[in-house]
Coordinates of C-alpha atoms in Angstrom, one line a residue:
M1 CA 93.5 108.0 122.1
E2 CA 92.2 106.4 119.2
I3 CA 89.0 107.2 117.2
W4 CA 87.3 103.5 114.8
P5 CA 84.5 105.0 113.3
A6 CA 82.1 101.6 113.6
I7 CA 81.1 99.3 110.0
D8 CA 78.3 96.9 111.1
L9 CA 77.5 94.3 108.3
L10 CA 74.0 92.7 107.9
G11 CA 72.9 91.3 104.4
G12 CA 75.6 92.8 103.0
N13 CA 73.8 96.8 104.5
C14 CA 75.6 98.8 106.5
V15 CA 74.0 98.6 109.9
R16 CA 73.3 99.6 113.8
L17 CA 71.7 97.5 116.2
R18 CA 70.0 98.5 119.3
Q19 CA 71.6 96.5 122.6
G20 CA 72.8 93.7 119.8
D21 CA 69.5 92.5 118.6
Y22 CA 69.4 91.8 115.0
S23 CA 65.3 92.7 114.9
R24 CA 66.1 95.9 115.9
N25 CA 68.3 97.4 113.3
T26 CA 68.4 100.4 111.0
I27 CA 70.2 100.1 107.8
F28 CA 72.3 103.0 106.7
S29 CA 73.7 102.6 103.5
Q30 CA 73.7 99.6 100.8
N31 CA 77.0 100.7 100.2
P32 CA 79.9 99.7 102.9
G33 CA 82.8 101.1 100.5
Q34 CA 81.2 103.9 100.2
V35 CA 80.5 104.8 104.0
A36 CA 84.5 103.3 104.5
Q37 CA 85.7 105.9 102.2
E38 CA 83.6 108.6 103.8
W39 CA 85.2 107.7 107.3
F40 CA 88.5 107.7 105.6
D41 CA 88.1 110.9 103.9
A42 CA 86.9 113.0 107.3
G43 CA 90.3 112.2 108.2
A44 CA 89.9 108.7 110.1
T45 CA 92.8 106.3 110.3
L46 CA 91.4 103.5 111.5
L47 CA 88.3 101.1 111.2
H48 CA 86.3 98.8 112.8
C49 CA 83.9 96.3 111.2
V50 CA 81.8 94.0 112.5
D51 CA 80.1 90.7 110.2
L52 CA 77.1 90.6 112.4
D53 CA 75.8 87.8 109.7
G54 CA 79.3 86.0 110.8
A55 CA 78.8 86.7 114.7
K56 CA 75.8 84.2 114.5
S57 CA 76.5 81.6 112.5
G58 CA 79.8 81.4 113.7
S59 CA 82.0 82.0 109.9
I60 CA 82.4 85.4 108.1
V61 CA 79.9 85.7 105.8
N62 CA 79.9 89.6 104.3
Q63 CA 82.8 88.7 102.6
Q64 CA 82.0 90.8 99.2
A65 CA 81.3 93.7 101.7
I66 CA 84.7 93.3 103.6
R67 CA 86.5 93.3 99.9
E68 CA 84.9 96.9 99.1
I69 CA 85.9 98.2 102.6
L70 CA 89.3 96.8 102.3
L71 CA 89.7 98.6 98.7
A72 CA 88.4 101.9 100.2
A73 CA 91.0 101.8 102.9
Q74 CA 94.3 101.3 101.0
G75 CA 96.4 99.8 103.1
R76 CA 94.6 102.0 106.4
T77 CA 94.1 100.0 109.1
V78 CA 91.0 97.8 109.7
Q79 CA 90.1 95.3 112.1
L80 CA 87.4 93.1 111.7
G81 CA 85.0 90.9 114.4
G82 CA 82.4 88.6 114.3
G83 CA 83.0 84.7 113.0
V84 CA 86.3 84.2 113.5
R85 CA 86.8 81.3 115.8
T86 CA 89.4 79.1 114.0
E87 CA 93.0 79.2 113.0
A88 CA 91.6 79.2 109.4
T89 CA 89.7 82.0 109.5
I90 CA 92.2 83.8 110.7
R91 CA 94.9 83.4 108.0
R92 CA 92.5 83.4 105.7
L93 CA 91.3 87.3 106.9
L94 CA 94.3 88.4 107.1
D95 CA 95.6 87.3 103.9
L96 CA 92.8 89.6 102.6
G97 CA 94.5 93.0 103.6
L98 CA 92.8 92.6 107.5
S99 CA 95.1 94.1 109.9
R100 CA 93.3 92.7 113.3
L101 CA 91.0 90.9 114.0
V102 CA 88.5 90.8 117.2
V103 CA 88.0 87.0 118.9
G104 CA 84.8 87.1 121.3
T105 CA 83.1 83.2 121.2
A106 CA 86.4 81.3 120.6
A107 CA 88.6 83.3 123.2
L108 CA 85.7 83.0 125.8
R109 CA 85.4 78.9 124.9
D110 CA 88.7 78.2 124.8
P111 CA 91.4 81.0 126.5
K112 CA 94.3 79.1 125.9
W113 CA 93.7 78.3 121.9
F114 CA 93.2 82.0 121.8
A115 CA 96.3 83.1 123.7
A116 CA 98.1 80.4 121.7
M117 CA 96.5 82.3 118.3
C118 CA 98.1 85.7 119.9
K119 CA 101.7 83.6 119.7
E120 CA 100.9 82.7 116.5
F121 CA 100.0 86.0 114.9
P122 CA 101.7 88.6 117.1
D123 CA 99.5 92.0 118.1
R124 CA 97.3 90.6 115.1
L125 CA 94.4 89.4 117.6
V126 CA 92.2 92.1 119.5
L127 CA 89.9 90.0 122.5
G128 CA 86.3 91.1 122.0
L129 CA 84.7 91.6 125.4
D130 CA 80.7 91.9 125.3
A131 CA 79.6 92.0 128.1
K132 CA 76.3 91.8 130.1
D133 CA 76.1 93.0 133.7
G134 CA 79.6 92.1 134.0
M135 CA 79.4 89.0 132.3
V136 CA 81.1 87.9 128.9
A137 CA 78.1 87.0 126.1
T138 CA 78.8 85.1 122.9
E139 CA 77.1 83.9 119.9
G140 CA 76.8 87.7 118.2
W141 CA 75.4 88.6 122.2
L142 CA 72.6 86.1 121.8
D143 CA 74.2 83.6 124.9
V144 CA 75.5 85.6 128.2
S145 CA 77.6 83.4 129.8
K146 CA 78.8 83.0 134.1
T147 CA 82.3 84.2 133.2
P148 CA 82.9 87.5 134.6
A149 CA 84.4 89.6 131.9
S150 CA 87.1 90.4 134.8
V151 CA 88.2 87.3 134.7
L152 CA 88.9 86.4 131.1
I153 CA 91.0 88.7 130.6
E154 CA 93.2 87.0 133.7
Q155 CA 93.0 83.7 131.8
V156 CA 94.4 85.3 129.0
A157 CA 97.0 87.3 130.6
Q158 CA 97.9 84.4 132.4
W159 CA 99.1 83.1 128.4
T160 CA 100.0 85.2 126.3
D161 CA 101.4 89.0 126.4
H162 CA 100.9 89.3 122.4
C163 CA 97.0 90.1 122.7
A164 CA 96.9 93.4 120.6
A165 CA 94.3 95.1 122.5
I166 CA 90.9 94.5 124.6
V167 CA 87.5 95.5 122.4
Y168 CA 85.1 96.3 125.6
T169 CA 81.8 96.5 125.0
D170 CA 79.0 97.0 127.4
I171 CA 75.6 95.2 125.4
D172 CA 73.2 97.2 127.9
K173 CA 74.8 100.4 125.8
D174 CA 75.2 100.1 122.6
G175 CA 73.3 101.4 119.9
M176 CA 71.5 103.1 122.6
M177 CA 72.6 106.6 122.5
E178 CA 72.6 107.2 126.2
G179 CA 76.5 107.4 126.9
P180 CA 79.1 104.3 127.2
N181 CA 79.8 102.5 131.3
F182 CA 82.0 104.6 132.4
Q183 CA 82.8 102.8 136.0
A184 CA 82.3 99.4 134.2
L185 CA 85.1 100.5 131.7
E186 CA 87.1 101.9 134.2
Q187 CA 87.4 98.2 136.1
I188 CA 87.9 96.4 132.9
Q189 CA 91.0 98.9 132.5
Q190 CA 92.3 98.2 135.7
A191 CA 92.3 95.0 135.3
S192 CA 93.7 94.3 131.6
P193 CA 97.0 95.0 130.5
F194 CA 96.4 95.5 127.3
P195 CA 95.0 98.1 125.8
V196 CA 91.1 98.5 126.1
I197 CA 89.4 100.0 123.3
A198 CA 85.7 101.2 124.8
S199 CA 82.7 100.5 122.3
G200 CA 78.5 101.0 122.8
G201 CA 76.9 104.2 123.7
V202 CA 80.0 106.8 123.0
T203 CA 77.0 109.4 121.9
T204 CA 78.4 113.1 122.8
L205 CA 82.0 114.5 122.3
Q206 CA 81.6 114.6 126.0
D207 CA 81.3 110.8 126.2
V208 CA 84.8 111.6 124.3
Q209 CA 86.9 113.5 126.3
K210 CA 85.6 111.9 129.2
L211 CA 87.6 108.8 127.5
V212 CA 90.2 110.3 126.7
D213 CA 90.5 111.8 130.5
Q214 CA 90.0 107.8 131.8
K215 CA 93.2 107.1 129.8
T216 CA 91.1 104.7 127.5
H217 CA 93.2 104.1 124.6
G218 CA 90.6 103.7 121.9
A219 CA 87.0 104.6 121.2
I220 CA 84.5 102.5 119.1
I221 CA 81.8 105.1 117.2
G222 CA 78.9 104.0 115.5
R223 CA 75.3 105.2 115.4
A224 CA 76.1 108.8 116.6
L225 CA 78.6 109.1 113.6
Y226 CA 76.0 107.7 111.4
E227 CA 73.1 110.3 113.3
G228 CA 75.4 113.1 113.4
T229 CA 75.6 113.7 117.0
I230 CA 79.3 113.3 116.9
C231 CA 81.5 115.2 114.1
L232 CA 84.4 112.7 113.3
K233 CA 86.6 115.7 112.6
E234 CA 85.7 117.1 116.2
A235 CA 85.9 113.7 117.9
L236 CA 89.5 113.1 116.1
R237 CA 90.6 116.9 117.2
I238 CA 89.8 116.3 121.1
S239 CA 91.4 112.9 121.1

């Protein structure tokens, strides 16, 4: 199973939110490039980044921090979400050196457009499914739609088989350090023809083991790494 350490960017800093609440953020570092280097030094080969300012504003904001992270990555896989909503932005970010991009809000607004982008950039785009009570949330989680997560998956799968993966985040679990929503995740895995990466609430090595047992393709781990409840080397070992 893939292990993706997470770096969430807000105002140029590396932060974590609780349940997607921008007012409940904890700054873990003012040097995202250094944090990326630490995760790579600990054995990570993949890195998941989110431009939280971009998710809210609709366009990429933390470009300098992203460049610093890419410098540390030295060609390793870095995927970025938050504010990826136009073809021009996709092209610019891939040209910058990012491996994959997570598209959420724009995919919900126009699944057909997202499918076309997946065809244009095969296996470089990831569907970002952020859900609250099973419904897809957008605009940096500030708006909860009336579209069930499973319906959006069906729509995208209908038009493309070039989607690289799905990042599924259960907002109620995110940053709360109380374990993922395994039941909801299993439903998403059953509905999805694409690999599913779990995000939100991964707190202990037992959580990681359970995701492995559930045959989840990958896990994004944030606060648990920063607060020390999961050792990255151990997570990589059991995955």
